[in-house]
Coordinates of C-alpha atoms in Angstrom, one line a residue:
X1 CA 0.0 0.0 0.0
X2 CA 1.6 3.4 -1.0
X3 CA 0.9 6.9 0.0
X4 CA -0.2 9.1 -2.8
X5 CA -0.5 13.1 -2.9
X6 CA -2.4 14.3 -5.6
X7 CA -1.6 18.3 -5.6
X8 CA -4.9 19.5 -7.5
X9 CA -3.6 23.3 -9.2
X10 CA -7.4 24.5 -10.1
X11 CA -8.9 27.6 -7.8
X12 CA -12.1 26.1 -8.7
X13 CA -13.0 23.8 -6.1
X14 CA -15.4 21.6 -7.6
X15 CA -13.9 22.3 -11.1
X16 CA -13.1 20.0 -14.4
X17 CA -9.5 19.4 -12.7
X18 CA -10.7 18.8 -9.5
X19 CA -13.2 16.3 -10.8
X20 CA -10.6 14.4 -12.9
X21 CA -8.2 14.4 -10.1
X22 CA -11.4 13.0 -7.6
X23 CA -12.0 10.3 -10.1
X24 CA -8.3 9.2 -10.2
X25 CA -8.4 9.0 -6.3
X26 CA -11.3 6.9 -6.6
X27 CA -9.3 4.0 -8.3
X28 CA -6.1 4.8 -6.2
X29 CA -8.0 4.1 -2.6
X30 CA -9.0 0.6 -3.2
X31 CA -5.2 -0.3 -2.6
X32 CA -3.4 3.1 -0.9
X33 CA -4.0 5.8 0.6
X34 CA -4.6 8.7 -1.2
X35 CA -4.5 12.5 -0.3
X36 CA -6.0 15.4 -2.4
X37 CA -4.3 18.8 -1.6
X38 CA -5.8 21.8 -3.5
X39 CA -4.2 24.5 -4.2
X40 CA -7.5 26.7 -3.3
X41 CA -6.7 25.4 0.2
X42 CA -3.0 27.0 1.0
X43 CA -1.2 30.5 0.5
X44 CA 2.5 29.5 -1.0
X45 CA 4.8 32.2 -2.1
X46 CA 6.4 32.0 -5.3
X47 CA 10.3 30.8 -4.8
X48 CA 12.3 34.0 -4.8
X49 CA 15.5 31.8 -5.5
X50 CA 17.4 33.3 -2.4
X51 CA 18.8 29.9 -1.4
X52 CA 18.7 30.4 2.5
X53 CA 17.2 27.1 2.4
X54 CA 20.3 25.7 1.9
X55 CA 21.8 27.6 4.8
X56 CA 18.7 27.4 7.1
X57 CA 18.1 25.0 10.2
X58 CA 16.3 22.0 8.5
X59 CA 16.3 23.6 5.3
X60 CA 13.3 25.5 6.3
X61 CA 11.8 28.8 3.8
X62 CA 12.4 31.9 5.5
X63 CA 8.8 32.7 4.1
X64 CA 7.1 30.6 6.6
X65 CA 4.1 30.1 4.4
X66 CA 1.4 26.9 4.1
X67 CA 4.3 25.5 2.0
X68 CA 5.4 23.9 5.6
X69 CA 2.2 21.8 5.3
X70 CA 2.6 20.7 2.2
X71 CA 6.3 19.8 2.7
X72 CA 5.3 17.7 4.9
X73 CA 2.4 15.7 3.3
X74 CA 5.2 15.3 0.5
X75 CA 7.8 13.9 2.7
X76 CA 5.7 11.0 3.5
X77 CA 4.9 10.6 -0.1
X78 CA 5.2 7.4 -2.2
X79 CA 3.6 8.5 -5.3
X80 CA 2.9 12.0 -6.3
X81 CA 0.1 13.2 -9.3
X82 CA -0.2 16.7 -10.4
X83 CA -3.6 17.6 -11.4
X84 CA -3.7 21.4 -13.5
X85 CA -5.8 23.0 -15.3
X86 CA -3.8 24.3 -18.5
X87 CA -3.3 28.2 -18.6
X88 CA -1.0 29.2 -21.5
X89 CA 0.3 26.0 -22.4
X90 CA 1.6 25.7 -18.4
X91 CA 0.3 24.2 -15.1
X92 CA -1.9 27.0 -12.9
X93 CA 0.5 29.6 -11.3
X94 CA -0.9 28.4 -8.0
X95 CA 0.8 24.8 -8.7
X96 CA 4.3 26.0 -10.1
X97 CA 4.7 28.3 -7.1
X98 CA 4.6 24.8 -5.3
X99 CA 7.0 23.2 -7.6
X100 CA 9.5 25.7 -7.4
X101 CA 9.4 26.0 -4.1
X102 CA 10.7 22.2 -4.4
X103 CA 14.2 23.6 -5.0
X104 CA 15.5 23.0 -1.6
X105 CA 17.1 20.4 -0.2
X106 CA 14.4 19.5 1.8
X107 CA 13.0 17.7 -0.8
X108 CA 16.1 14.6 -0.5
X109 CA 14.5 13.7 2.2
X110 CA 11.1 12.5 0.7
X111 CA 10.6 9.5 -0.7
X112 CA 8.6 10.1 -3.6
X113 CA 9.4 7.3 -6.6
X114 CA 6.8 7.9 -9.0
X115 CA 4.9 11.0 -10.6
X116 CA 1.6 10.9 -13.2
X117 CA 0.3 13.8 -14.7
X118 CA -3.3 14.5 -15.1
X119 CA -4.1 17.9 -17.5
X120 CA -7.3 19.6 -18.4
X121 CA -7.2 22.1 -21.5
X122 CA -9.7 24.1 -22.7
X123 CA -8.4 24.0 -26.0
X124 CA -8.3 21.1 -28.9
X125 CA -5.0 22.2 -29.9
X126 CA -2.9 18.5 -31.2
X127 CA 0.2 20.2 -28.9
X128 CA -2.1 21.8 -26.2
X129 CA 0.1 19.7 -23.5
X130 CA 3.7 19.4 -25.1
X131 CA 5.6 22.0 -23.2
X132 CA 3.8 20.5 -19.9
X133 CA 4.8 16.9 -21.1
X134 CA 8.5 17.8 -21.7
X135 CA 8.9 19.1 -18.1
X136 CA 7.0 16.5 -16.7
X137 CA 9.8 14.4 -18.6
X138 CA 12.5 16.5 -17.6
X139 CA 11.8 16.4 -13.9
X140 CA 11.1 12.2 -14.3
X141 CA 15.1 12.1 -15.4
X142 CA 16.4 14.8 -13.0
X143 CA 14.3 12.3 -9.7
X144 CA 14.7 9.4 -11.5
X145 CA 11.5 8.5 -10.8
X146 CA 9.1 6.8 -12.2
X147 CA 5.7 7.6 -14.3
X148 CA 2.5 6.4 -13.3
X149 CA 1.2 7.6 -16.6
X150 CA -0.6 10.7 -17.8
X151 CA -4.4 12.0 -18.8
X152 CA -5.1 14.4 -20.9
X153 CA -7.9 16.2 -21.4
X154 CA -8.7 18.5 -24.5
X155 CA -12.1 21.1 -25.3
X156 CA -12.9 20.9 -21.4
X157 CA -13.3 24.7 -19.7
X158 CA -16.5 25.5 -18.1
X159 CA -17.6 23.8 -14.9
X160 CA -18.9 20.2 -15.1
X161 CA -17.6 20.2 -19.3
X162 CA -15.8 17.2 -17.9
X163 CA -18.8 14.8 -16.8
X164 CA -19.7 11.8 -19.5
X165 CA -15.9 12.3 -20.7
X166 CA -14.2 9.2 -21.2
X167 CA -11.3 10.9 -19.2
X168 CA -13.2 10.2 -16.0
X169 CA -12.9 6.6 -16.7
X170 CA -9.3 6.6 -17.8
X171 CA -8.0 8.6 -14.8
X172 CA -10.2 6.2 -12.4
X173 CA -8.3 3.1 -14.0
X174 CA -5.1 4.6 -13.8
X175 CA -5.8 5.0 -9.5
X176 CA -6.8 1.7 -9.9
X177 CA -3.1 0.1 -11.2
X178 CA -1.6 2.2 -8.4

């Protein structure tokens, strides 16, 4: 049984991205446990690249923002999945402020092995998700961890677009090989 942390980058609570990431969780708790944590829940500051954290006691932030929380729920992490809606061809703002705040080296002490990718898009663009994909990529070879897999979702933008979309299904049997 793993720990999984699915970091959910929508503001919209009950949104498409939300949804999706609710129906992988679904298939994920029959065998782990699973964690959602929503952006629209904590107030992280973006990275300012000072590096105190590699000066500071425990490799704390000198911000002292939620990002302690969520530090913590990472730490204890088998299997992380980010969930983002796509703004501009790049995860939600909300979410990368998370990411980069994972330059520290705080984050050799988690334990995380393997990363999946969930994306909702708006647009039906045949590249929509490339520049996502190749950082996704990127940050699998810099961790060497491992994927879980990806869903992607095109032509999904208002509230509840998502429902009857095969997606749904997809993202609840990936959980489900977790």
């Amino acid at each position: 049984m793993s720990k999984i942390v699915i970091l959910v980058g929508s503001m919209r609570k009950n949104g498409n991205t939300a949804r999706l990431a609710q129906s992988f969780a679904e298939g994920a708790s029959k065998n782990n446990n699973v964690e959602i944590v929503s952006v629209a829940d904590y107030n992280v500051n973006p990275c300012i690249g000072c590096n105190s954290c590699f000066t500071r006691e425990g490799n704390q932030c000198f911000q002292g923002d939620d990002m302690v929380q969520i530090y913590e729920k990472l730490r204890n992490s088998d299997i992380v999945v980010i969930a983002s809606p796509v703004y501009f061809y790049s995860i939600s703002a909300q979410l990368k402020a998370i990411v980069d705040r994972l330059h520290t080296p705080m984050r050799n002490t988690f334990h995380i092995k393997k990363l999946g990718l969930l994306l909702v898009g708006a647009a039906e663009l045949p590249n929509l998700f490339d520049p996502i994909l190749m950082q996704y990529q990127m940050v699998l070879d810099f961790f060497k961890l491992e994927s879980v897999g990806t869903v992607l979702v095109r032509g999904v933008k208002d509230i509840g677009d998502i429902e009857n979309n095969s997606a749904l299904k997809e993202a609840n049997e990936l959980g489900a090989l977790m």
